[in-house]
Structures are given as structure tokens and as C-alpha cells.
XYZ file of C-alpha atoms in Angstrom:
652
model
C 14.929 -14.143 18.867
C 14.634 -12.152 22.069
C 17.732 -10.585 23.619
C 19.309 -12.118 26.777
C 18.361 -10.684 30.186
C 21.969 -10.895 31.435
C 22.453 -7.088 31.441
C 19.255 -6.616 33.481
C 20.288 -9.391 35.904
C 23.780 -7.944 36.293
C 22.315 -4.518 36.912
C 19.878 -5.947 39.492
C 22.633 -7.816 41.339
C 24.789 -4.682 41.273
C 21.924 -2.666 42.744
C 21.432 -5.304 45.479
C 25.144 -5.293 46.369
C 25.263 -1.489 46.310
C 22.207 -1.296 48.505
C 23.688 -3.858 50.921
C 26.867 -1.806 51.149
C 24.838 1.348 51.676
C 22.744 -0.391 54.339
C 25.832 -1.711 56.109
C 27.513 1.705 56.030
C 24.372 3.430 57.262
C 23.851 0.847 60.004
C 27.504 1.140 61.062
C 27.301 4.910 61.171
C 24.027 4.838 63.139
C 25.403 2.203 65.512
C 28.536 4.278 66.139
C 26.381 7.271 66.781
C 24.130 5.242 69.080
C 27.176 3.998 71.043
C 28.471 7.543 71.320
C 25.098 8.748 72.552
C 24.973 5.915 75.091
C 28.514 6.793 76.135
C 27.535 10.392 76.722
C 24.436 9.332 78.595
C 26.593 7.136 80.830
C 29.108 9.953 81.122
C 26.359 12.321 82.251
C 25.180 9.786 84.808
C 28.732 9.567 86.133
C 28.939 13.368 86.404
C 25.634 13.448 88.289
C 26.813 10.644 90.549
C 30.092 12.423 91.151
C 28.299 15.671 92.016
C 26.116 13.844 94.515
C 29.179 12.084 95.894
C 31.008 15.413 96.277
C 28.060 16.922 98.130
C 27.820 13.764 100.256
C 31.570 13.944 101.034
C 31.178 17.548 102.185
C 28.269 16.435 104.364
C 30.460 13.645 105.800
C 33.202 16.193 106.488
C 30.716 18.484 108.175
C 29.288 15.531 110.214
C 32.798 14.492 111.393
C 33.579 18.123 112.312
C 30.423 18.444 114.443
C 31.086 15.086 116.198
C 34.552 16.264 117.210
C 33.258 19.673 118.294
C 30.690 18.030 120.571
C 32.898 15.250 121.996
C 36.446 16.503 121.560
C 37.429 12.993 120.710
C 39.653 12.417 117.694
C 37.842 9.287 116.636
C 34.861 11.407 115.528
C 37.147 13.107 112.993
C 37.525 9.940 110.956
C 34.624 10.854 108.516
C 36.077 14.348 108.293
C 39.565 13.105 107.450
C 38.195 10.585 104.993
C 36.123 13.294 103.272
C 39.149 15.617 103.122
C 41.134 12.825 101.445
C 38.354 12.127 98.763
C 37.089 15.599 98.078
C 40.009 16.715 95.925
C 39.944 13.473 93.929
C 36.231 13.942 93.373
C 36.688 17.527 92.217
C 39.547 16.440 89.953
C 37.300 13.693 88.560
C 34.559 16.241 87.883
C 37.051 18.501 86.109
C 38.081 15.595 83.892
C 34.487 14.474 83.061
C 33.227 18.008 82.312
C 36.214 18.969 80.182
C 33.886 19.129 77.072
C 31.580 21.700 78.793
C 33.048 25.138 79.407
C 30.109 26.298 81.522
C 30.434 23.297 83.833
C 34.196 23.896 84.001
C 33.564 27.462 85.103
C 30.959 26.318 87.665
C 33.364 23.612 88.838
C 36.077 26.201 89.409
C 33.617 28.254 91.503
C 32.564 25.071 93.309
C 36.215 24.254 94.027
C 36.677 27.699 95.579
C 33.527 27.241 97.642
C 34.653 23.761 98.760
C 38.044 25.104 99.697
C 36.335 27.875 101.689
C 34.087 25.288 103.353
C 37.042 23.086 104.225
C 38.940 26.107 105.550
C 35.947 27.066 107.673
C 35.681 23.526 109.049
C 39.417 23.413 109.740
C 39.240 26.837 111.508
C 36.364 25.647 113.706
C 38.254 22.454 114.618
C 41.363 24.476 115.519
C 39.284 26.725 117.814
C 37.908 23.584 119.495
C 41.400 22.134 119.880
C 43.170 25.317 121.024
C 40.461 27.082 122.945
C 37.212 25.424 123.789
C 33.819 24.435 122.535
C 32.363 27.896 123.185
C 34.857 29.532 120.854
C 34.017 27.032 118.187
C 30.287 27.513 118.720
C 30.646 31.228 118.394
C 32.399 30.695 115.122
C 29.588 28.400 113.919
C 26.948 30.879 115.010
C 28.417 33.445 112.704
C 26.661 31.455 109.908
C 29.505 31.688 107.512
C 29.889 27.923 107.251
C 26.161 27.511 106.589
C 26.230 30.169 103.934
C 29.201 28.542 102.199
C 27.456 25.202 102.359
C 24.331 26.789 100.886
C 26.361 28.214 97.983
C 27.918 24.824 97.417
C 24.483 23.196 97.340
C 23.258 25.820 94.913
C 26.271 25.367 92.592
C 25.945 21.603 92.680
C 22.223 21.935 91.993
C 22.992 24.186 88.992
C 25.527 21.754 87.650
C 23.146 18.867 88.333
C 20.403 20.686 86.408
C 22.827 21.262 83.499
C 23.842 17.613 83.466
C 20.208 16.505 83.804
C 19.299 18.582 80.761
C 22.247 17.122 78.858
C 21.164 13.699 79.998
C 17.661 14.190 78.613
C 18.989 15.634 75.335
C 21.478 12.801 74.861
C 18.832 10.245 75.775
C 16.533 11.651 73.062
C 19.370 11.642 70.531
C 20.241 8.084 71.459
C 16.610 7.050 71.080
C 16.362 8.870 67.757
C 19.528 7.202 66.529
C 18.172 3.841 67.562
C 14.884 4.463 65.701
C 16.720 5.765 62.622
C 18.983 2.732 62.652
C 16.016 0.374 62.868
C 14.119 2.288 60.143
C 17.117 2.421 57.789
C 17.822 -1.213 58.278
C 14.175 -2.147 57.761
C 13.794 -0.064 54.572
C 17.117 -1.262 53.166
C 16.224 -4.863 53.984
C 12.818 -4.474 52.332
C 14.338 -2.908 49.199
C 16.976 -5.624 49.154
C 14.268 -8.222 49.438
C 12.335 -6.660 46.541
C 15.492 -6.396 44.444
C 16.316 -10.001 45.180
C 12.790 -10.942 44.102
C 13.330 -8.920 40.895
C 16.690 -10.587 40.293
C 15.091 -13.966 40.940
C 12.321 -13.122 38.434
C 14.865 -11.957 35.851
C 16.999 -15.051 36.363
C 13.978 -17.303 36.025
C 12.758 -15.444 32.947
C 16.245 -15.459 31.452
C 16.354 -19.174 31.990
C 12.965 -19.550 30.301
C 14.119 -17.439 27.385
C 17.292 -19.450 27.097
C 15.283 -22.670 27.140
C 12.919 -21.299 24.481
C 15.847 -20.039 22.416
C 17.477 -23.420 22.689
C 14.275 -25.137 21.590
C 13.913 -22.693 18.702
C 17.546 -23.110 17.777
C 17.057 -26.861 17.698
C 13.980 -26.374 15.536
C 15.954 -24.092 13.210
C 18.705 -26.655 13.038
C 16.149 -29.333 12.186
C 14.578 -27.005 9.600
C 18.028 -26.181 8.230
C 18.811 -29.859 7.928
C 15.468 -30.420 6.243
C 16.084 -27.475 3.888
C 19.585 -28.750 3.132
C 18.148 -32.132 2.287
C 15.405 -30.512 0.191
C 18.018 -28.365 -1.515
C 20.037 -31.426 -2.375
C 16.939 -33.078 -3.804
C 16.065 -29.878 -5.669
C 19.582 -29.623 -7.079
C 19.387 -33.231 -8.160
C 16.010 -32.624 -9.822
C 17.377 -29.469 -11.467
C 20.410 -31.394 -12.734
C 18.217 -34.175 -14.097
C 15.843 -31.581 -15.580
C 18.722 -29.975 -17.448
C 20.157 -33.294 -18.563
C 16.804 -34.643 -19.760
C 15.269 -31.376 -21.016
C 13.913 -31.667 -24.566
C 15.742 -28.458 -25.557
C 19.519 -28.133 -25.932
C 20.990 -26.534 -22.775
C 24.558 -25.446 -22.026
C 26.051 -24.020 -18.809
C 29.265 -22.082 -19.443
C 31.512 -19.981 -17.214
C 33.053 -16.567 -17.814
C 36.452 -17.989 -18.792
C 34.836 -20.053 -21.557
C 34.689 -23.350 -19.702
C 31.653 -25.454 -20.585
C 30.373 -26.855 -17.293
C 27.430 -28.845 -18.592
C 25.602 -29.778 -21.776
C 22.511 -31.931 -21.733
C 21.471 -34.950 -23.754
C 19.394 -32.926 -26.220
C 22.422 -30.785 -27.078
C 24.473 -33.895 -27.752
C 21.707 -35.589 -29.726
C 20.949 -32.594 -31.960
C 24.513 -31.349 -32.473
C 26.272 -34.721 -32.423
C 29.029 -33.404 -30.134
C 29.835 -35.083 -26.820
C 30.911 -33.044 -23.803
C 34.493 -34.305 -24.189
C 34.616 -32.770 -27.698
C 33.513 -29.263 -26.651
C 34.981 -28.625 -23.170
C 35.204 -24.862 -23.933
C 33.186 -22.258 -25.837
C 36.123 -21.877 -28.189
C 35.900 -25.581 -29.116
C 32.146 -25.289 -29.629
C 32.297 -22.191 -31.846
C 35.134 -23.672 -33.862
C 33.183 -26.843 -34.634
C 29.713 -25.272 -35.031
C 30.426 -21.956 -36.753
C 33.717 -22.484 -38.642
C 34.642 -19.181 -40.316
C 32.119 -17.226 -38.200
C 33.763 -18.418 -34.991
C 35.249 -15.065 -33.932
C 31.975 -13.181 -34.416
C 29.900 -15.707 -32.473
C 32.608 -15.985 -29.806
C 32.375 -12.224 -29.223
C 28.581 -12.453 -28.928
C 28.842 -15.239 -26.343
C 31.477 -13.342 -24.330
C 29.106 -10.378 -24.023
C 26.501 -12.613 -22.358
C 28.527 -12.536 -19.139
C 28.052 -8.754 -18.934
C 24.245 -8.982 -18.974
C 21.923 -9.100 -15.966
C 18.694 -10.279 -17.624
C 17.451 -12.962 -19.981
C 17.840 -12.131 -23.668
C 16.991 -13.624 -27.009
C 20.193 -13.943 -28.990
C 18.463 -14.648 -32.258
C 18.864 -17.312 -34.907
C 22.210 -18.932 -35.720
C 23.140 -21.474 -38.337
C 25.291 -24.254 -36.887
C 27.093 -27.258 -38.318
C 26.517 -30.587 -36.609
C 29.100 -33.304 -36.149
C 27.614 -35.132 -39.134
C 28.126 -32.069 -41.332
C 24.428 -31.177 -41.473
C 23.409 -27.519 -41.302
C 20.741 -26.614 -38.711
C 19.186 -23.342 -37.544
C 19.064 -22.814 -33.796
C 17.346 -19.938 -31.995
C 19.299 -19.147 -28.795
C 18.140 -17.711 -25.464
C 20.511 -16.985 -22.574
C 20.221 -15.814 -19.000
C 22.765 -15.065 -16.221
C 22.853 -17.490 -13.248
C 25.018 -15.426 -10.900
C 28.559 -16.272 -9.874
C 30.355 -19.483 -9.041
C 32.220 -19.927 -5.764
C 35.457 -18.879 -7.492
C 33.901 -15.601 -8.687
C 33.332 -16.550 -12.327
C 29.955 -15.571 -13.785
C 27.718 -18.406 -14.966
C 25.355 -18.262 -17.958
C 22.751 -20.756 -19.155
C 22.062 -20.925 -22.878
C 19.173 -22.805 -24.429
C 18.308 -23.310 -28.058
C 15.344 -24.207 -30.207
C 15.975 -26.187 -33.362
C 13.814 -24.157 -35.751
C 15.127 -25.728 -38.930
C 11.792 -27.382 -39.724
C 9.881 -24.203 -38.884
C 12.097 -22.075 -41.109
C 11.604 -24.536 -43.943
C 7.846 -24.466 -43.368
C 7.852 -20.653 -43.299
C 9.699 -20.578 -46.591
C 7.137 -22.930 -48.068
C 4.289 -20.805 -46.648
C 5.822 -17.657 -48.142
C 5.941 -19.357 -51.510
C 2.334 -20.522 -51.099
C 1.240 -17.039 -49.991
C 2.853 -15.480 -53.027
C 1.020 -17.939 -55.256
C -2.225 -17.483 -53.331
C -2.040 -13.680 -53.556
C -1.635 -13.920 -57.296
C -4.587 -16.308 -57.480
C -6.751 -14.072 -55.237
C -5.897 -11.011 -57.309
C -6.807 -12.886 -60.476
C -10.073 -14.140 -58.986
C -10.874 -10.651 -57.640
C -10.384 -9.103 -61.046
C -12.538 -11.794 -62.592
C -15.241 -11.307 -59.929
C -15.177 -7.531 -60.307
C -15.506 -7.850 -64.080
C -18.389 -10.300 -63.657
C -20.061 -7.975 -61.126
C -19.746 -4.995 -63.427
C -21.072 -7.091 -66.264
C -23.970 -8.255 -64.075
C -24.774 -4.685 -62.989
C -24.653 -3.541 -66.609
C -26.878 -6.446 -67.560
C -29.365 -5.636 -64.772
C -29.406 -1.983 -65.713
C -29.920 -2.858 -69.382
C -32.646 -5.370 -68.591
C -34.431 -2.930 -66.314
C -34.067 -0.170 -68.839
C -35.192 -2.369 -71.729
C -38.165 -3.710 -69.785
C -39.633 -0.229 -69.538
C -40.545 -0.036 -73.274
C -42.689 -3.230 -73.494
C -44.071 -2.472 -70.031
C -45.248 0.950 -71.144
C -46.749 -0.646 -74.244
C -48.590 -3.172 -72.139
C -49.803 -0.459 -69.764
C -50.899 1.729 -72.700
C -52.795 -1.101 -74.351
C -54.538 -2.020 -71.110
C -55.506 1.608 -70.465
C -56.693 1.925 -74.081
C -58.708 -1.262 -73.692
C -60.445 0.189 -70.662
C -61.069 3.541 -72.351
C -62.205 2.238 -75.766
C -63.931 -1.033 -74.897
C -65.211 -0.464 -71.354
C -68.776 -0.624 -72.586
C -68.455 -4.017 -74.257
C -66.368 -5.593 -71.504
C -68.192 -7.226 -68.704
C -67.240 -6.537 -65.106
C -64.733 -9.391 -64.922
C -63.015 -8.206 -68.125
C -62.753 -4.673 -66.751
C -61.266 -6.044 -63.535
C -58.668 -8.046 -65.463
C -57.728 -5.023 -67.541
C -57.451 -2.846 -64.432
C -55.224 -5.469 -62.756
C -52.958 -5.379 -65.826
C -52.720 -1.599 -65.467
C -52.050 -1.827 -61.708
C -49.437 -4.570 -62.166
C -47.780 -2.520 -64.846
C -47.622 0.474 -62.510
C -46.089 -1.652 -59.772
C -43.609 -3.120 -62.201
C -42.801 0.392 -63.434
C -42.141 1.550 -59.884
C -40.004 -1.504 -59.263
C -37.974 -0.871 -62.415
C -37.588 2.792 -61.457
C -36.318 1.841 -58.007
C -33.952 -0.763 -59.459
C -32.584 1.782 -61.902
C -32.174 4.295 -59.070
C -30.419 1.719 -56.900
C -28.225 0.670 -59.827
C -27.363 4.271 -60.657
C -26.157 4.770 -57.094
C -23.636 1.977 -57.656
C -22.561 3.016 -61.134
C -22.511 6.811 -60.878
C -19.657 8.837 -59.411
C -21.022 11.158 -56.710
C -19.543 14.625 -56.445
C -19.720 15.667 -52.799
C -20.241 19.311 -51.958
C -21.300 21.575 -49.131
C -25.094 21.378 -48.838
C -27.625 23.224 -46.778
C -29.348 20.356 -45.012
C -32.412 22.469 -44.317
C -32.988 23.139 -48.069
C -32.492 19.430 -48.839
C -35.135 18.521 -46.230
C -37.515 21.125 -47.676
C -37.040 19.715 -51.162
C -37.618 16.166 -49.932
C -40.819 17.235 -48.125
C -42.027 18.762 -51.398
C -41.427 15.442 -53.159
C -43.716 13.585 -50.712
C -46.226 16.406 -50.346
C -48.988 14.672 -52.308
C -48.610 11.426 -50.400
C -48.479 13.301 -47.077
C -51.585 15.251 -47.951
C -53.511 12.110 -48.853
C -52.565 10.555 -45.470
C -53.165 13.826 -43.575
C -49.590 13.567 -42.328
C -47.952 16.349 -40.316
C -44.241 16.827 -40.911
C -42.403 19.070 -38.413
C -38.834 20.291 -38.870
C -36.852 21.477 -35.856
C -34.659 24.208 -37.338
C -31.939 25.186 -37.798
C -30.294 22.366 -39.706
C -26.525 22.730 -40.340
C -24.577 22.353 -43.583
C -23.169 18.917 -44.430
C -20.884 17.295 -47.008
C -23.108 15.312 -49.395
C -24.414 14.813 -52.940
C -27.551 16.917 -53.303
C -29.704 14.651 -55.481
C -28.789 11.555 -53.509
C -29.345 13.260 -50.146
C -32.798 14.553 -51.215
C -33.702 11.059 -52.461
C -32.547 9.503 -49.168
C -34.566 11.942 -47.038
C -37.623 11.543 -49.302
C -37.450 7.771 -48.987
C -37.260 8.043 -45.164
C -40.288 10.402 -45.177
C -42.225 8.038 -47.461
C -41.380 5.182 -45.131
C -42.461 7.259 -42.068
C -45.809 8.163 -43.650
C -46.547 4.713 -45.036
C -46.293 2.471 -41.948
C -48.873 4.201 -39.732
C -52.243 2.764 -38.766
C -55.360 4.251 -37.167
C -54.033 7.806 -36.788
C -52.593 10.518 -39.004
C -48.826 10.200 -39.389
C -46.744 12.515 -37.210
C -43.206 12.963 -38.509
C -40.480 14.848 -36.608
C -37.194 15.909 -38.247
C -34.211 17.342 -36.391
C -30.443 17.193 -36.390
C -27.729 16.965 -33.748
C -23.989 17.298 -33.866
C -21.660 14.537 -32.718
C -17.905 14.590 -32.480
C -15.365 11.799 -32.628
C -13.294 12.350 -29.464
C -9.542 12.683 -29.146
C -7.563 9.486 -28.690
C -8.050 8.052 -25.183
C -11.519 9.548 -24.610
C -13.976 6.673 -24.221
C -16.816 8.115 -22.171
C -19.050 8.975 -25.089
C -21.143 6.105 -26.325
C -21.444 7.672 -29.751
C -17.708 8.201 -29.997
C -17.226 4.592 -28.978
C -19.567 3.448 -31.675
C -17.732 5.554 -34.222
C -14.356 4.168 -33.145
C -15.679 0.607 -33.394
C -16.981 1.391 -36.868
C -20.642 0.854 -35.939
C -23.435 3.241 -35.086
C -26.774 1.934 -33.990
C -27.283 -1.464 -35.593
C -25.372 -0.936 -38.809
C -21.890 -0.896 -40.108
C -20.831 2.371 -41.650
C -19.014 3.120 -44.855
C -15.250 3.015 -44.950
C -15.372 6.514 -46.410
C -16.328 7.792 -43.002
C -13.389 6.220 -41.297
C -11.185 9.028 -40.085
C -8.148 9.355 -37.978
C -8.936 8.546 -34.326
C -6.537 11.259 -33.262
C -8.342 14.314 -34.664
C -11.962 15.045 -33.711
C -14.407 14.888 -36.629
C -17.716 16.763 -36.377
C -20.642 14.610 -37.476
C -24.258 15.614 -38.178
C -26.921 13.050 -37.353
C -30.323 13.713 -38.984
C -33.275 12.046 -37.260
C -36.644 11.159 -38.899
C -39.103 9.988 -36.265
C -42.603 8.627 -36.878
C -45.529 7.308 -34.838
C -45.890 4.188 -36.961
C -46.213 0.505 -36.214
C -42.543 0.099 -35.291
C -40.056 -2.636 -36.173
C -39.182 -5.662 -34.081
C -35.556 -5.910 -32.934
C -34.869 -9.094 -34.890
C -35.974 -7.453 -38.168
C -34.073 -4.187 -37.890
C -30.993 -5.558 -39.683
C -33.030 -6.802 -42.639
C -34.976 -3.725 -43.658
C -32.009 -2.054 -45.417
C -31.489 -5.006 -47.763
C -32.891 -5.124 -51.311
C -36.379 -6.675 -51.623
C -36.644 -7.220 -47.892
C -40.273 -6.730 -46.882
C -41.766 -7.258 -43.446
C -45.380 -6.993 -44.634
C -47.334 -8.120 -47.702
C -47.830 -5.712 -50.560
C -51.587 -5.849 -49.964
C -51.004 -4.343 -46.461
C -48.357 -1.723 -47.301
C -47.579 -1.002 -50.964
C -43.975 -0.652 -52.076
C -41.105 -2.313 -53.903
C -38.912 -3.258 -50.914
C -35.999 -1.185 -52.267
C -36.618 2.229 -50.660
C -34.530 1.682 -47.519
C -31.883 -0.184 -49.553
C -31.557 2.988 -51.669
C -31.247 4.983 -48.409
C -28.358 2.823 -47.210
C -26.646 2.706 -50.584
C -26.935 6.496 -50.962
C -25.621 7.232 -47.464
C -22.774 4.740 -47.936
C -21.766 6.409 -51.197
C -21.679 9.775 -49.408
C -19.423 8.367 -46.700
C -22.087 8.314 -44.024
C -23.949 5.874 -41.853
C -27.549 4.896 -41.377
C -29.486 3.198 -38.600
C -32.787 2.827 -36.814
C -34.120 2.710 -33.284
C -37.571 1.234 -32.955
C -39.995 -0.730 -30.822
C -43.147 -2.458 -32.024
C -46.214 -0.229 -31.552
C -44.178 2.811 -30.440
C -42.879 4.180 -33.730
C -39.431 4.292 -35.280
C -36.527 6.739 -35.389
C -34.359 6.487 -38.512
C -31.123 8.395 -38.625
C -28.410 9.149 -41.123
C -24.974 10.588 -40.357
C -22.913 12.807 -42.607
C -19.796 14.854 -42.149
C -20.421 18.399 -40.979
C -19.104 21.234 -43.089
C -16.203 22.950 -41.325
C -15.472 26.389 -42.817
C -11.882 26.216 -41.498
C -11.110 22.744 -42.844
C -10.488 21.249 -46.226
C -13.569 19.033 -46.326
C -12.666 17.503 -49.680
C -9.053 16.625 -49.014
C -9.840 12.925 -49.137
C -13.338 12.973 -50.623
C -14.355 12.350 -54.121
């Protein structure tokens, strides 16, 4: 809400009044000054008039004196006598009007002396005319003294007239200036007053608009407040009904132990009406019996909390004497109008759940015993089956060798009497026997990997690769294969015989599945490291943490602490063969899994299964990356030998 403009309006009105007062004072002062100037102008005019009148009176006196001198008649002296009577009054008047001007006072004193001399000269001439004759008077006039005195008087009056004329002009200019200043001051003050009044009018109008808007907004707020109050009442009613009809037991209780509200669910589940438990003390006494004091203390502490809490599970007694288990939750609801804190407590009747959990625990105990029994039975059956397979494979070798020997003997001793079809049959028996021998050998090797304890040790990977290359040398030579090793190869933790067998099987696989060009096999190693906890940028580290590398799950023996970094050596065997489709890459490490017929690529289908089994037993991982027609890259991972670490702390 905007602030009222009353202070601005009051200030504007004050400025208008102040300016009016200033204008009135200035106008009064200028008017007074203008009146004074006009007074002095008038005063100067009076002085000038009086000077002219004085000179005229002297002329009248001189005219009357000459008329008497010429005629000798007394009646011609009337102007003279009249001038003599006025001249002193006129001089006195001039003295009074020029009292503010010292120079004019001094000139007036000189003029008075000259006038007195002139009057004395006139009187002397008249006396000569009266006592002697006209000739004596004429002689006196011809002396020129009277004319000279009259000339001095004219000059003095002219000087005084010039002084008064100058004063008249000066005072006239000042009067005119005062008049202009008064008009200008009044005009400017009136204009400013007009502008201020316009500003005050604008402020008053705007203040009125603001007041109208504020009143409208206030009415809107009042309407909104009324609407909110009505909504609040509806909300409170809904909240009250929600508490009363909530499916969970709810209690509102104050700090002094007064129970303000319990809902229907509380009454239905506990059997107590509100009238029976008006206080927490009544409730704890009926529901907890001997544990009343302990529970009472727990409930009292709820009023000191400022957040929702889970109180836990409590066993209560209902009004019917039944024992139930309730799980309580409580939260503070602030303070009542009288200052008491208010707490809401809800409960879940978990009696059925607790009974079900007890039954589940009993079932789990029974199930664990049954699983352990079945596991032992399955393990015994598996061991028996492995022993049986090993025995069967081992026992099959003797009759197989006999059958192979007899077929070879038949070809050597009776080749001449056997026709071509008989020789072919005999040769097929020999070939089938060789295949079956290889299959039995691979089965025995695969079985030994499961039955034999492997003693891990520090191995020079480079020597193991060299030994494996020697094992496949004849096959590589027959296929004109080129095997390149990118040295150096680091030391790893492995079982020597198993590792050599694994590498040899990968080399055999790399040489075998190549068409139309001599096999090119590349072998190299790289070091990986399981990062510290929280480092997730490395894809390899991520694979290791997830327990998978490439497409395959790794052995649990390789699982290490995610906190400490573990150096890993990955050995790659890359070929330029026919490649493996993505959908088949998970199958090739299983026993007897073949992607091609034996007539296309000979083999038993166990070689890569032996690779996986051997790597798993050494705590490593195995995988492949391949695309059809672009070759394959098989890899195995083993722990790197760390000279500063106890590599066999958890190994076998």
C-alpha cells in the first residue's frame, strides 16, 4: 500500500502561504519605497516651484520699486510691499523643504543674504526718491549694484534649481525602478504561487486517487479476509472430521496432560471412550498398568520436542482386557491460546504384523535348515557326478585306445585285402577315435580344473606366453600363422600350468577361425587399476565395481575392497579371423557350445570353457570383443604382482 501524500500536500500549502507572505511583505516594502520616492519627487517639485516663486517675488518687488521711482505715487508700491511681505515666508519655506540637503541649506543662506541685500538696495533707492528726487535715485540705480545683486540671486537660484532638477531626475528614476521591481516581484511571486497551487492541486487530486484506490483495496482485502475466514472455518471443520474419522488412532493432548480429542478409531481399537480418559494420566493408567510412570515420562517429553518423532512400539491393554501392540508417532502442533503446547499422537495397530513377523521368522528358520540340507545334498550329488564323469572319461580311454589300435592295425596289416570302402571305414574309425580321445582329454582337463586345488604364485607372464606359443607351434606352422608379442609383459598372480593352458587355448582359437589368409595374432598386456571410492570416470573401473568386464561376469575371487586400488593386468589376444556375432558372444565360453560344424572347424567345443574355468579358478576374468568379418580380441584379467604387497593374503 502506497504512503499518503498528506506530508507533501502540507509542505506545498506551507510553501504557498510562505510565498504569499513573502510576496505581500515585498510588495508592501516596494510600495512604501515607491510612495517615498513619489513624495520626494513631489517635494522636489515644490522646492523648484518655491525657488521660481521667490525669484518672481523679487521681480515683483523690483517692478513695484521702478513704478514708484518713475511716478512717485504710492499705489505703484503695492507689488513691492506685497513681495516684501511674501519673500521671507518663501525663504523660510525653502529652508524647511531643503532641511535634508546641507548644500542647498548653505546656498539658501547665501541666497537669503543676497535677497536681504537686494531688498536693502531697493529700500535705499525708494528712500532717495522719497527724500530727494528721481535723479538721486537714478544715480543710485546707475551704480549697477542692484543689478549685480539681482544677477547673483539669479545665479544662486539657478544653481539651486539645477541641484533640485538633478535630484528630481534621480528620484524619478528610483521611483520608476521601484515601480518596475514591485511589478516584477509581484508577477514572479504570483506565477510561483500559481505553480505551487497547481502542484498542491495535483497532490490533492493524486492523494484522493490513492485514498480511493486504498479504500478499494482495503475493501478487497476485507472481502478476501472474510473469504479466507470462511475457508479456514471449512478447513478446520474438514480437519476435525478428518481426525475423527481417520482410520488410525489419533489423540490431541495438551502440556498439562489434558486430552483434548481422541478419534473414533482410538475408541474402537482401545475400547475407551473420551469420558474415560480425559487426561494422559487416566490413559496410561488404563493402558499400561504397572508401566504407567515410565510411559507417562515418555509422553511428557513430547512437549519439549520441535519435530515429528517415532516413539516406537508399545504394548497396551484394551478395555476388554486384550493385549495389543501399537506403534506411536507424535508431532508438536504449536501452542494453544492459553500458552500450553499441543501434541498430536497417532498409532498403528501392528499386532497382526508382529504376529506375522514371528511366524515368518519361524518359517525362515525352518527354510534355512531345509536349504542347508538341500545344498549339502546337491553338493554331494555334484561331487559324485563330477567323480562319475571323471571316472567315465578316464575309463573310456582304455577301450578307445584299443579300438584305435585295432583300426590302425587293420589298416596296416590288411590294407591290401581291403577294398577302398573298407579302408575308408577303418580310417573313419581311427579319425573318430582320435576325436573322441581329444574330447576325453578336454573333459578330463576341464574336470581337473574343478577338482584340483590351484596354488597361485608370482608368474612371469612373458615366459608363460612363450611356453604357450611353443605348445601351438606345430599348428601355427601348418597354418603359416604369425604370432607377435608386444613386450614387456608384467608379472601376475596365477597358476602356471593353468595359465599356460589358457593362453594356448586362446592361441589355438585365434589360429583356427581364420579363412583365406594366414592368421595374424597379436599379444599384448595393459595395466588397469580399480579406482578409489567415489571415482567413477573410468569405464574399466566402473565395470570392475559392477562385477562385470566386457560381456562376462568375473569370479568372486577377484572381488576386492572398493576402497583400495587394485592393479589388474589385462592380456589381449587379437586375431584376424571370421569374428563372432554379438548374440553369440555369451555362448562361446560354455561347454560344448559350437558356432560352426565340426566339418568346417575341428574341435571339441570345450577349449574356451577351459579358458573361462581356468581364469575363474585363478580369480580373474575373461571376455571378448568381436565383430563378424573383422576379427576378435579375447582378453583375460589377472591380479598384478605388487612387490610391496602381500599378494597371497586372501588367495589360496
